[in-house]
Amino acid sequence: VELRPAGEGAPWQADLAALLAGSRDVWQAGPLAAQARITAWVPPSACGGATSLRLVVDLAARADGSLWLDVWLRNDATMRPGGGDAAYALRVLVDGREALRAEGLRHRHYTAWGRQLRVLAGAQAPAPPFPRQDAGYLAETGAIARYDPSLGVAEATLQRYAGLLGAPDWAPPFSARGITRYMPMTGDRADIGPTTEYQAAWLVSGDRRAAAVAIGQAEASGSIPWNHWDPEGGAEGKGGWLDQRRWPRLWLDGRGGRPPGGLLQPVPADTGWTPDQAHQPALAFVPFLLTGRRSALDALQAQAAWNVLSVWPAMRAAPGDPGDGAIILQGRQVRGAAWGMREVDQAAWISPEGDPHQAYFRWVSERNWAWLRARLPALTAEQGATHGRLPGAYGAGGNMAPWQQDYLATTAAAAARRGNADARAFLHWAENFLVGRFFAAGEGFSRHDGVAYNIADQSLDRPPRPLRSWAEMGEAMRARNLSNGEGWSKSNGYYARLALATLALLVETLGSAQAAEAYAWLKEAGAPSTGPQDYARSPTLAIVPRGQPRLPEAVPRCGA
């Protein structure tokens, strides 16, 4: 690997074979592949003076004679004097032949980029076999929700993915590859949900185009400035992602000030990205699950670590928490809590035994679900007969967003299915609202309002008081013109699909008979965007209970 500085200066070369001899970081060791990780700090003289640039290479030899290199430049060192933007050109040479070149790179601080290369002595390595995952088996393990293969994926959708892959801006370093750069942007986005649309399409169909986009976006997630590597953190001070235990007062927001309250070098303001907790996509978990590619685990762990320290420290030290913070479910937008816990839980569950970060993410996950479970009696007393909602910041006074509770339900169900008893207890408690909203018509709350955009849950008095009965909620819905009545005018969008996914997960996770009844009704009720064609066009929420495909007479389709 050769880096040349942008201006004058000699190139720096890293001899991977020599570095491999000193590596003890083994990832694979078997008859089909042997893989080890090589890391080296790039000298400041080779990259414009920055002290924050690391070379990270996963080098694998496979039984077919091919050599695989996952080459990454990670400008992510945090709290290190001299850190900042880097500038360089890159070449990767194997046996004297150029395998990768990138010129004129401006590498922003807290970002990373990399490419996977495969070579064969004297020839181009053949394309590897394309694995076809067993999505049903993965659902049984708790790795993913139960996606419905009977619906397939629309060919027009897959052609759209092919267009992304063929676009001129797909290949260059630091490209977004279809990820929304301004994450606060709202709407029915393809990169928002328990997975992205692209990953769901891969799980549903096994199509190569969906797989390529999903894997490519896991690579592209490195360019989001949420990569914070502490050179003196981690196990035995050998380096690791910034964590709450070592930096309990740290806030990654620019308002954190100087260390230990903020970063030594603030996140650059002009990276082209605006990360947002409430609208962050799940970019790396499924690609890591289906490829075993270690760089995807790096991406997942970096995002999970960011989700803890991007929360204001005063909010992390939530009331009733006897420890030293790390509570990220408190006092935020519920969708931000849902997606933040999604990343932490995924990293906690899939980081391998012996990974130095596994214990940290498990600690954060367990603390949050235990803290929330301890709050349930007080929330029940506050919310009365309609209990089952996590309070959170929301802009519409007196109202709450049921679809944000659905987001949280997908995260809680995943944690419960992976064995977290506190998450399961929360889900049991939340079932009262998540299912009850479809069974309160006799009390004056329309069944169709279960998927309204807003549900009235507080009075408009000052100070407001909680609406503790379905009758009060129903009356307020009509008075505020929020109610669907017997139609669906307040449910335009994907809100019914979200509720169906929640109900399916409650059936799958808790065996809830009432959720099964509500699911059967809503599936046939004619709510917007719940037809088979809607799921085939956008399969993000194509989640069903075990043994209940939407098209039971159909032969499962590949989409390809």
Coordinates of C-alpha atoms in Angstrom, one line a residue:
V1 CA 0.0 0.0 0.0
E2 CA 1.5 3.3 -1.1
L3 CA 0.4 6.8 0.0
R4 CA 1.9 9.9 -1.7
P5 CA 1.3 13.3 0.0
A6 CA -0.7 15.9 -2.0
G7 CA 2.3 18.2 -2.2
E8 CA 6.0 17.7 -2.0
G9 CA 7.4 14.7 -0.2
A10 CA 8.4 11.1 -0.5
P11 CA 5.7 8.3 -0.7
W12 CA 5.1 6.0 2.2
Q13 CA 4.8 2.3 1.6
A14 CA 3.4 -0.4 3.9
D15 CA 4.6 -3.9 3.0
L16 CA 1.6 -6.0 4.0
A17 CA 3.6 -9.3 3.9
A18 CA 6.1 -7.9 6.4
L19 CA 3.3 -6.4 8.6
L20 CA 1.4 -9.7 8.5
A21 CA 4.3 -11.5 10.1
G22 CA 3.8 -9.5 13.2
S23 CA 0.0 -9.6 13.3
R24 CA -1.8 -11.6 16.0
D25 CA -5.3 -10.4 15.0
V26 CA -6.7 -13.5 13.4
W27 CA -10.2 -13.4 12.0
Q28 CA -10.5 -16.7 10.0
A29 CA -8.5 -19.9 10.4
G30 CA -9.9 -22.9 8.5
P31 CA -9.6 -25.1 5.5
L32 CA -11.3 -22.6 3.1
A33 CA -9.8 -19.3 4.3
A34 CA -7.2 -17.8 6.6
Q35 CA -7.5 -14.1 7.4
A36 CA -5.7 -11.6 9.7
R37 CA -5.9 -7.9 10.2
I38 CA -3.0 -5.5 9.6
T39 CA -3.0 -2.0 11.1
A40 CA -0.5 0.8 10.8
W41 CA -0.5 4.5 11.5
V42 CA 0.1 6.6 8.4
P43 CA 3.0 9.0 9.0
P44 CA 1.8 12.7 8.9
S45 CA 4.4 13.4 6.2
A46 CA 2.5 11.1 3.8
C47 CA -0.9 12.6 4.2
G48 CA -0.6 16.4 4.6
G49 CA 0.3 16.5 8.3
A50 CA -2.7 14.7 9.9
T51 CA -1.8 12.4 12.8
S52 CA -5.2 10.7 12.7
L53 CA -5.0 8.4 9.7
R54 CA -4.8 4.7 10.1
L55 CA -4.3 1.9 7.5
V56 CA -6.5 -1.1 8.3
V57 CA -6.2 -4.1 6.0
D58 CA -8.0 -7.5 6.3
L59 CA -5.8 -9.9 4.3
A60 CA -7.2 -13.3 3.5
A61 CA -5.8 -16.3 1.6
R62 CA -8.4 -18.7 0.2
A63 CA -8.3 -22.3 -0.8
D64 CA -8.8 -21.5 -4.5
G65 CA -5.4 -19.7 -4.5
S66 CA -6.9 -16.2 -4.5
L67 CA -5.8 -13.4 -2.2
W68 CA -8.4 -11.0 -0.7
L69 CA -7.6 -7.6 0.6
D70 CA -10.1 -5.3 2.3
V71 CA -8.1 -2.1 2.3
W72 CA -9.3 0.8 4.4
L73 CA -7.9 4.2 5.2
R74 CA -9.6 5.4 8.4
N75 CA -9.0 9.0 9.4
D76 CA -10.8 8.4 12.7
A77 CA -8.3 8.9 15.5
T78 CA -9.9 11.1 18.2
M79 CA -8.4 13.0 21.1
R80 CA -5.0 12.9 19.4
P81 CA -3.0 16.1 19.0
G82 CA -2.5 16.9 15.3
G83 CA -5.7 15.1 14.1
G84 CA -7.6 16.6 11.2
D85 CA -8.2 16.3 7.4
A86 CA -5.7 14.3 5.3
A87 CA -4.7 14.7 1.7
Y88 CA -3.0 12.0 -0.3
A89 CA -3.0 9.7 -3.4
L90 CA -3.2 5.9 -2.9
R91 CA -2.0 2.9 -4.8
V92 CA -2.3 -0.8 -3.9
L93 CA 0.2 -3.1 -5.6
V94 CA 0.2 -6.9 -5.5
D95 CA 3.3 -8.6 -6.9
G96 CA 4.1 -5.3 -8.6
R97 CA 0.8 -5.1 -10.4
E98 CA -1.5 -2.2 -9.6
A99 CA -4.8 -3.4 -8.0
L100 CA -6.2 0.0 -6.8
R101 CA -5.5 3.6 -7.5
A102 CA -7.1 6.8 -6.1
E103 CA -5.8 10.3 -6.8
G104 CA -6.3 13.7 -5.2
L105 CA -8.1 12.5 -2.1
R106 CA -9.2 15.0 0.6
H107 CA -10.0 12.7 3.5
R108 CA -12.1 14.5 6.1
H109 CA -11.6 13.8 9.8
Y110 CA -13.8 11.1 11.4
T111 CA -14.5 9.4 8.1
A112 CA -13.2 6.3 6.4
W113 CA -13.2 4.6 3.0
G114 CA -12.2 1.2 1.7
R115 CA -12.5 -1.3 -1.1
Q116 CA -12.3 -5.1 -1.2
L117 CA -9.9 -6.5 -3.8
R118 CA -9.3 -10.1 -4.9
V119 CA -6.4 -11.2 -7.0
L120 CA -4.9 -14.5 -8.3
A121 CA -1.3 -15.0 -9.1
G122 CA -0.8 -14.0 -12.8
A123 CA -4.5 -13.5 -13.5
Q124 CA -7.7 -11.8 -12.5
A125 CA -9.4 -13.7 -9.7
P126 CA -12.7 -15.3 -10.7
A127 CA -15.9 -13.9 -9.2
P128 CA -16.7 -15.8 -6.0
P129 CA -19.9 -18.0 -5.7
F130 CA -22.9 -15.9 -4.8
P131 CA -24.5 -17.2 -1.5
R132 CA -28.2 -17.5 -1.2
Q133 CA -29.2 -16.8 2.4
D134 CA -32.0 -18.8 4.2
A135 CA -34.0 -15.8 5.5
G136 CA -36.4 -18.2 7.4
Y137 CA -33.5 -19.7 9.3
L138 CA -32.1 -16.3 10.1
A139 CA -35.5 -15.2 11.5
E140 CA -35.6 -18.3 13.7
T141 CA -32.2 -17.4 15.2
G142 CA -33.4 -13.9 16.0
A143 CA -30.9 -12.3 13.7
I144 CA -33.6 -10.6 11.6
A145 CA -37.4 -10.2 11.5
R146 CA -39.4 -12.6 9.5
Y147 CA -39.5 -11.2 6.0
D148 CA -42.0 -12.4 3.5
P149 CA -40.5 -14.0 0.3
S150 CA -44.0 -14.6 -1.2
L151 CA -44.3 -11.0 -2.2
G152 CA -41.0 -10.8 -4.2
V153 CA -39.5 -7.6 -5.2
A154 CA -40.8 -5.6 -8.2
E155 CA -38.5 -5.7 -11.2
A156 CA -38.8 -1.9 -11.5
T157 CA -37.4 -1.6 -7.9
L158 CA -34.5 -3.9 -8.8
Q159 CA -33.8 -1.9 -12.0
R160 CA -33.7 1.2 -9.8
Y161 CA -30.9 -0.5 -7.8
A162 CA -29.1 -1.3 -11.0
G163 CA -29.2 2.3 -11.9
L164 CA -27.6 3.2 -8.6
L165 CA -24.8 0.7 -9.2
G166 CA -24.2 2.0 -12.7
A167 CA -24.2 5.7 -11.9
P168 CA -20.9 7.6 -12.3
D169 CA -20.9 8.6 -8.6
W170 CA -21.1 5.0 -7.3
A171 CA -17.4 4.1 -7.5
P172 CA -15.4 7.1 -6.2
P173 CA -14.2 7.2 -2.6
F174 CA -16.6 8.9 -0.2
S175 CA -19.6 8.6 -2.4
A176 CA -23.0 8.4 -0.7
R177 CA -24.3 5.5 -2.8
G178 CA -28.0 6.4 -2.3
I179 CA -27.7 7.1 1.4
T180 CA -29.5 10.4 2.3
R181 CA -26.7 12.8 3.3
Y182 CA -29.0 15.3 5.0
M183 CA -30.4 12.8 7.5
P184 CA -33.0 15.1 9.2
M185 CA -34.9 14.9 5.9
T186 CA -38.2 13.2 6.6
G187 CA -40.5 11.1 4.5
D188 CA -40.9 7.5 3.4
R189 CA -37.1 7.1 2.7
A190 CA -35.6 3.9 1.3
D191 CA -32.8 4.0 3.9
I192 CA -35.0 4.3 7.0
G193 CA -36.5 1.4 9.0
P194 CA -35.5 -1.6 11.0
T195 CA -33.4 -2.3 7.9
T196 CA -33.0 -0.4 4.7
E197 CA -35.2 -1.1 1.7
Y198 CA -32.1 -2.5 -0.1
Q199 CA -31.3 -4.9 2.7
A200 CA -34.9 -6.0 3.0
A201 CA -35.0 -6.6 -0.8
W202 CA -31.9 -8.7 -0.5
L203 CA -33.4 -10.8 2.3
V204 CA -36.7 -11.2 0.5
S205 CA -35.4 -12.0 -3.0
G206 CA -31.7 -12.9 -2.8
D207 CA -31.2 -10.7 -5.9
R208 CA -27.6 -9.7 -6.7
R209 CA -28.5 -6.1 -7.4
A210 CA -30.1 -5.6 -4.0
A211 CA -27.1 -7.3 -2.4
A212 CA -24.6 -5.1 -4.3
V213 CA -26.4 -1.9 -3.2
A214 CA -26.6 -3.1 0.4
I215 CA -23.0 -4.1 0.6
G216 CA -21.9 -0.9 -1.2
Q217 CA -23.8 1.2 1.3
A218 CA -22.1 -0.5 4.2
E219 CA -18.9 0.6 2.6
A220 CA -20.2 4.1 2.0
S221 CA -21.2 4.4 5.7
G222 CA -17.6 5.0 6.4
S223 CA -17.8 8.4 4.8
I224 CA -20.3 9.5 7.4
P225 CA -18.4 11.5 10.1
W226 CA -19.4 9.3 13.1
N227 CA -16.2 7.3 13.2
H228 CA -14.4 8.1 16.5
W229 CA -11.4 5.8 17.4
D230 CA -9.7 6.4 20.7
P231 CA -6.0 5.4 20.3
E232 CA -5.7 4.8 24.0
G233 CA -9.1 3.3 24.7
G234 CA -10.4 -0.2 24.3
A235 CA -9.0 -3.3 25.9
E236 CA -5.6 -2.7 27.6
G237 CA -5.4 0.7 26.1
K238 CA -4.7 -0.7 22.6
G239 CA -7.4 1.4 20.9
G240 CA -11.1 1.2 20.5
W241 CA -14.2 3.2 19.7
L242 CA -14.9 6.1 22.0
D243 CA -17.0 4.9 24.9
Q244 CA -19.0 6.2 27.8
R245 CA -17.0 4.5 30.5
R246 CA -13.8 6.2 29.6
W247 CA -15.4 9.5 28.6
P248 CA -18.5 9.9 30.8
R249 CA -18.8 13.7 30.2
L250 CA -18.1 13.6 26.5
W251 CA -20.7 15.0 24.0
L252 CA -19.8 14.7 20.3
D253 CA -21.9 17.7 19.5
G254 CA -19.9 20.8 18.8
R255 CA -21.5 22.4 21.9
G256 CA -19.5 19.9 24.1
G257 CA -16.6 22.4 24.2
R258 CA -13.1 21.2 24.9
P259 CA -12.2 17.8 26.4
P260 CA -13.3 16.1 28.5
G261 CA -16.7 17.6 27.5
G262 CA -16.1 17.7 23.8
L263 CA -13.7 16.6 21.1
L264 CA -10.1 17.8 20.8
Q265 CA -10.8 18.5 17.1
P266 CA -14.5 19.2 16.4
V267 CA -16.3 17.4 13.6
P268 CA -15.8 19.4 10.4
A269 CA -18.9 21.4 9.5
D270 CA -18.6 21.0 5.8
T271 CA -18.4 17.2 5.2
G272 CA -21.5 17.2 3.1
W273 CA -23.2 15.0 5.7
T274 CA -25.7 15.9 8.5
P275 CA -26.0 12.8 10.8
D276 CA -29.2 12.7 12.8
Q277 CA -30.1 10.2 15.6
A278 CA -33.8 10.3 14.7
H279 CA -33.3 9.5 11.0
Q280 CA -30.2 7.3 10.8
P281 CA -30.2 4.2 8.6
A282 CA -29.2 0.7 9.6
L283 CA -26.3 0.3 7.1
A284 CA -24.0 -2.4 8.3
F285 CA -25.7 -5.1 10.4
V286 CA -27.3 -7.2 7.6
P287 CA -24.3 -6.8 5.3
F288 CA -22.0 -8.1 8.1
L289 CA -24.5 -10.9 8.9
L290 CA -24.5 -12.1 5.3
T291 CA -20.9 -11.6 4.3
G292 CA -18.8 -11.9 7.5
R293 CA -16.8 -9.0 6.2
R294 CA -15.0 -7.5 9.1
S295 CA -15.1 -3.9 7.8
A296 CA -18.9 -4.0 8.0
L297 CA -18.6 -4.9 11.7
D298 CA -16.3 -1.9 12.1
A299 CA -19.0 0.3 10.5
L300 CA -21.7 -1.1 12.8
Q301 CA -19.6 -0.6 16.0
A302 CA -18.6 2.9 15.0
Q303 CA -22.2 3.9 14.5
A304 CA -23.3 2.2 17.7
A305 CA -20.6 4.0 19.7
W306 CA -21.6 7.3 18.2
N307 CA -25.2 6.7 19.3
V308 CA -24.2 6.8 22.9
L309 CA -21.9 9.8 23.0
S310 CA -24.0 11.9 20.6
V311 CA -26.6 12.1 23.3
W312 CA -26.2 15.0 25.7
P313 CA -24.5 13.7 28.9
A314 CA -27.1 15.3 31.2
M315 CA -29.7 13.3 29.3
R316 CA -27.7 10.1 29.4
A317 CA -27.6 10.4 33.2
A318 CA -31.4 9.8 33.4
P319 CA -33.4 10.0 36.6
G320 CA -33.5 6.7 38.4
D321 CA -30.3 5.5 36.8
P322 CA -27.8 4.7 39.7
G323 CA -24.8 4.3 37.4
D324 CA -22.7 6.7 35.3
G325 CA -25.0 7.3 32.4
A326 CA -25.3 5.6 29.0
I327 CA -29.1 5.8 29.1
I328 CA -30.1 6.7 25.5
L329 CA -33.8 6.0 25.8
Q330 CA -34.6 9.0 27.9
G331 CA -36.3 12.3 26.8
R332 CA -35.6 12.2 23.1
Q333 CA -37.7 11.7 20.0
V334 CA -38.9 8.1 20.3
R335 CA -37.7 7.3 16.8
G336 CA -34.2 8.5 17.9
A337 CA -34.3 6.2 20.9
A338 CA -35.5 3.4 18.6
W339 CA -32.8 3.7 16.0
G340 CA -30.1 4.3 18.6
M341 CA -31.0 1.2 20.5
R342 CA -31.2 -0.7 17.2
E343 CA -27.6 0.0 16.5
V344 CA -26.4 -0.7 20.1
D345 CA -28.3 -4.0 20.3
Q346 CA -27.1 -5.2 16.9
A347 CA -23.5 -4.5 17.9
A348 CA -24.0 -6.1 21.3
W349 CA -25.5 -9.3 19.7
I350 CA -23.3 -9.9 16.7
S351 CA -19.9 -8.7 17.9
P352 CA -18.0 -12.0 18.3
E353 CA -16.8 -13.5 21.6
G354 CA -13.4 -12.0 22.4
D355 CA -14.1 -8.8 20.5
P356 CA -12.9 -6.0 22.8
H357 CA -16.1 -4.0 22.2
Q358 CA -18.6 -6.7 22.8
A359 CA -18.8 -6.2 26.6
Y360 CA -19.3 -2.5 26.3
F361 CA -22.2 -2.7 23.9
R362 CA -23.8 -5.4 26.0
W363 CA -23.4 -3.2 29.0
V364 CA -25.1 -0.2 27.3
S365 CA -27.9 -2.4 26.0
E366 CA -28.6 -4.1 29.3
R367 CA -28.6 -0.9 31.2
N368 CA -31.1 0.8 28.9
W369 CA -33.6 -2.0 28.8
A370 CA -33.3 -2.6 32.6
W371 CA -33.8 1.2 33.2
L372 CA -36.8 1.3 31.0
R373 CA -38.4 -1.8 32.6
A374 CA -38.0 -0.2 36.0
R375 CA -40.0 2.8 34.8
L376 CA -43.0 0.8 33.7
P377 CA -45.0 1.1 36.9
A378 CA -44.7 4.9 37.0
L379 CA -45.7 5.1 33.3
T380 CA -48.7 2.9 33.9
A381 CA -49.9 5.1 36.7
E382 CA -49.4 8.2 34.4
Q383 CA -51.0 6.8 31.2
G384 CA -53.8 4.8 32.8
A385 CA -55.9 2.5 30.6
T386 CA -54.1 3.6 27.5
H387 CA -50.6 2.8 28.8
G388 CA -47.9 1.4 26.6
R389 CA -46.1 4.4 25.2
L390 CA -42.6 5.6 25.7
P391 CA -42.8 9.4 26.2
G392 CA -40.6 11.5 24.0
A393 CA -40.0 14.9 22.5
Y394 CA -42.6 15.6 19.7
G395 CA -43.4 18.9 18.0
A396 CA -47.2 18.6 18.0
G397 CA -48.4 19.7 21.4
G398 CA -51.0 17.4 23.0
N399 CA -50.4 14.7 20.4
M400 CA -48.0 11.7 19.9
A401 CA -46.9 9.8 16.9
P402 CA -48.0 6.1 17.0
W403 CA -45.7 5.3 14.2
Q404 CA -42.7 6.3 16.3
Q405 CA -43.9 3.7 18.9
D406 CA -44.0 1.2 16.1
Y407 CA -40.4 2.0 15.3
L408 CA -39.5 1.3 18.9
A409 CA -41.5 -1.9 18.9
T410 CA -39.3 -3.3 16.0
T411 CA -36.2 -2.6 18.1
A412 CA -37.7 -4.0 21.3
A413 CA -38.9 -7.1 19.6
A414 CA -35.5 -7.8 18.1
A415 CA -33.9 -7.5 21.5
A416 CA -36.5 -9.7 23.1
R417 CA -36.1 -12.4 20.4
R418 CA -32.4 -12.4 21.1
G419 CA -32.9 -13.1 24.7
N420 CA -33.2 -9.8 26.6
A421 CA -35.8 -10.3 29.3
D422 CA -36.2 -6.6 30.1
A423 CA -36.9 -5.8 26.4
R424 CA -39.5 -8.6 26.4
A425 CA -41.1 -7.1 29.6
F426 CA -41.3 -3.7 27.9
L427 CA -42.9 -5.2 24.8
H428 CA -45.5 -7.0 27.0
W429 CA -46.3 -3.7 28.6
A430 CA -46.4 -1.8 25.3
E431 CA -48.8 -4.4 23.8
N432 CA -51.6 -2.7 25.8
F433 CA -51.3 0.4 23.5
L434 CA -49.9 -1.2 20.3
V435 CA -52.7 -3.7 20.1
G436 CA -55.3 -1.9 22.2
R437 CA -55.6 1.0 19.7
F438 CA -57.4 -1.5 17.4
F439 CA -59.9 -2.7 20.0
A440 CA -61.3 0.5 21.6
A441 CA -64.1 1.3 19.2
G442 CA -66.6 0.5 21.9
E443 CA -65.1 3.3 24.0
G444 CA -65.3 5.8 21.2
F445 CA -61.8 5.4 19.7
S446 CA -62.1 4.5 16.0
R447 CA -60.3 1.4 15.0
H448 CA -59.0 3.3 11.9
D449 CA -57.3 5.8 14.2
G450 CA -54.8 3.2 15.3
V451 CA -52.7 4.2 12.3
A452 CA -53.5 7.9 12.2
Y453 CA -50.5 10.2 11.8
N454 CA -51.1 11.7 15.2
I455 CA -53.0 10.4 18.2
A456 CA -54.1 12.8 20.9
D457 CA -52.6 11.7 24.2
Q458 CA -52.6 14.9 26.3
S459 CA -55.0 17.7 27.1
L460 CA -54.4 21.2 25.8
D461 CA -54.5 22.6 29.3
R462 CA -51.5 24.4 30.8
P463 CA -49.9 22.3 32.2
P464 CA -51.2 19.5 30.0
R465 CA -52.5 16.3 31.7
P466 CA -52.3 12.8 30.2
L467 CA -55.5 11.4 28.5
R468 CA -55.9 8.2 30.5
S469 CA -58.8 6.5 28.7
W470 CA -59.6 5.5 25.1
A471 CA -62.8 7.6 25.4
E472 CA -60.9 10.7 26.2
M473 CA -58.5 10.0 23.3
G474 CA -61.3 9.4 20.9
E475 CA -63.1 12.6 21.9
A476 CA -59.9 14.6 21.5
M477 CA -59.1 13.0 18.1
R478 CA -62.4 14.2 16.7
A479 CA -62.2 17.6 18.3
R480 CA -58.7 18.2 16.8
N481 CA -59.6 16.9 13.4
L482 CA -57.1 14.0 13.7
S483 CA -59.6 11.1 13.4
N484 CA -59.9 8.9 10.3
G485 CA -63.5 8.1 11.3
E486 CA -64.4 5.2 9.0
G487 CA -61.9 6.2 6.3
W488 CA -58.2 6.6 6.0
S489 CA -57.6 10.3 5.3
K490 CA -55.2 10.8 8.2
S491 CA -53.2 7.7 7.3
N492 CA -51.7 8.5 3.9
G493 CA -48.2 7.0 3.9
Y494 CA -46.7 3.9 5.2
Y495 CA -48.2 4.1 8.7
A496 CA -50.5 1.1 8.3
R497 CA -47.6 -1.0 7.0
L498 CA -45.6 0.0 10.2
A499 CA -48.5 -1.1 12.4
L500 CA -48.8 -4.4 10.5
A501 CA -45.1 -5.0 11.1
T502 CA -45.5 -4.3 14.8
L503 CA -48.5 -6.6 15.1
A504 CA -46.6 -9.4 13.2
L505 CA -43.7 -9.0 15.6
L506 CA -46.0 -9.2 18.7
V507 CA -47.5 -12.4 17.3
E508 CA -44.0 -13.8 16.6
T509 CA -42.3 -12.6 19.8
L510 CA -45.1 -12.8 22.4
G511 CA -47.5 -15.2 20.9
S512 CA -50.2 -12.5 21.3
A513 CA -53.6 -13.8 20.2
Q514 CA -55.1 -10.3 20.2
A515 CA -52.2 -9.0 18.1
A516 CA -53.0 -11.8 15.6
E517 CA -56.6 -10.7 15.5
A518 CA -55.7 -7.1 14.9
Y519 CA -53.1 -8.1 12.2
A520 CA -55.8 -10.2 10.4
W521 CA -58.2 -7.2 10.4
L522 CA -55.7 -4.5 9.4
K523 CA -54.3 -6.7 6.6
E524 CA -57.7 -6.8 4.9
A525 CA -59.0 -3.4 5.9
G526 CA -57.9 -1.6 2.8
A527 CA -55.6 0.8 4.6
P528 CA -53.3 2.9 2.3
S529 CA -50.1 1.2 1.0
T530 CA -50.8 -2.3 2.3
G531 CA -51.4 -4.1 -1.0
P532 CA -49.0 -6.8 -2.3
Q533 CA -47.8 -4.3 -4.9
D534 CA -46.8 -1.8 -2.2
Y535 CA -44.6 -4.4 -0.5
A536 CA -43.1 -5.6 -3.7
R537 CA -42.2 -2.0 -4.6
S538 CA -40.7 -1.2 -1.2
P539 CA -40.1 -4.3 1.0
T540 CA -38.7 -2.6 4.0
L541 CA -41.7 -3.6 6.2
A542 CA -42.5 -6.9 4.5
I543 CA -42.6 -8.6 7.9
V544 CA -45.1 -11.3 8.7
P545 CA -45.8 -13.8 11.6
R546 CA -44.4 -17.3 11.2
G547 CA -46.3 -19.3 8.7
Q548 CA -48.4 -16.4 7.4
P549 CA -47.1 -15.2 4.0
R550 CA -49.2 -12.5 2.4
L551 CA -49.6 -14.6 -0.8
P552 CA -50.0 -18.2 0.6
E553 CA -50.8 -19.6 -2.9
A554 CA -47.8 -18.1 -4.5
V555 CA -44.5 -19.8 -5.1
P556 CA -41.8 -17.8 -3.3
R557 CA -40.1 -15.6 -5.9
C558 CA -36.5 -14.5 -6.3
G559 CA -37.2 -11.3 -8.1
A560 CA -34.3 -12.0 -10.4

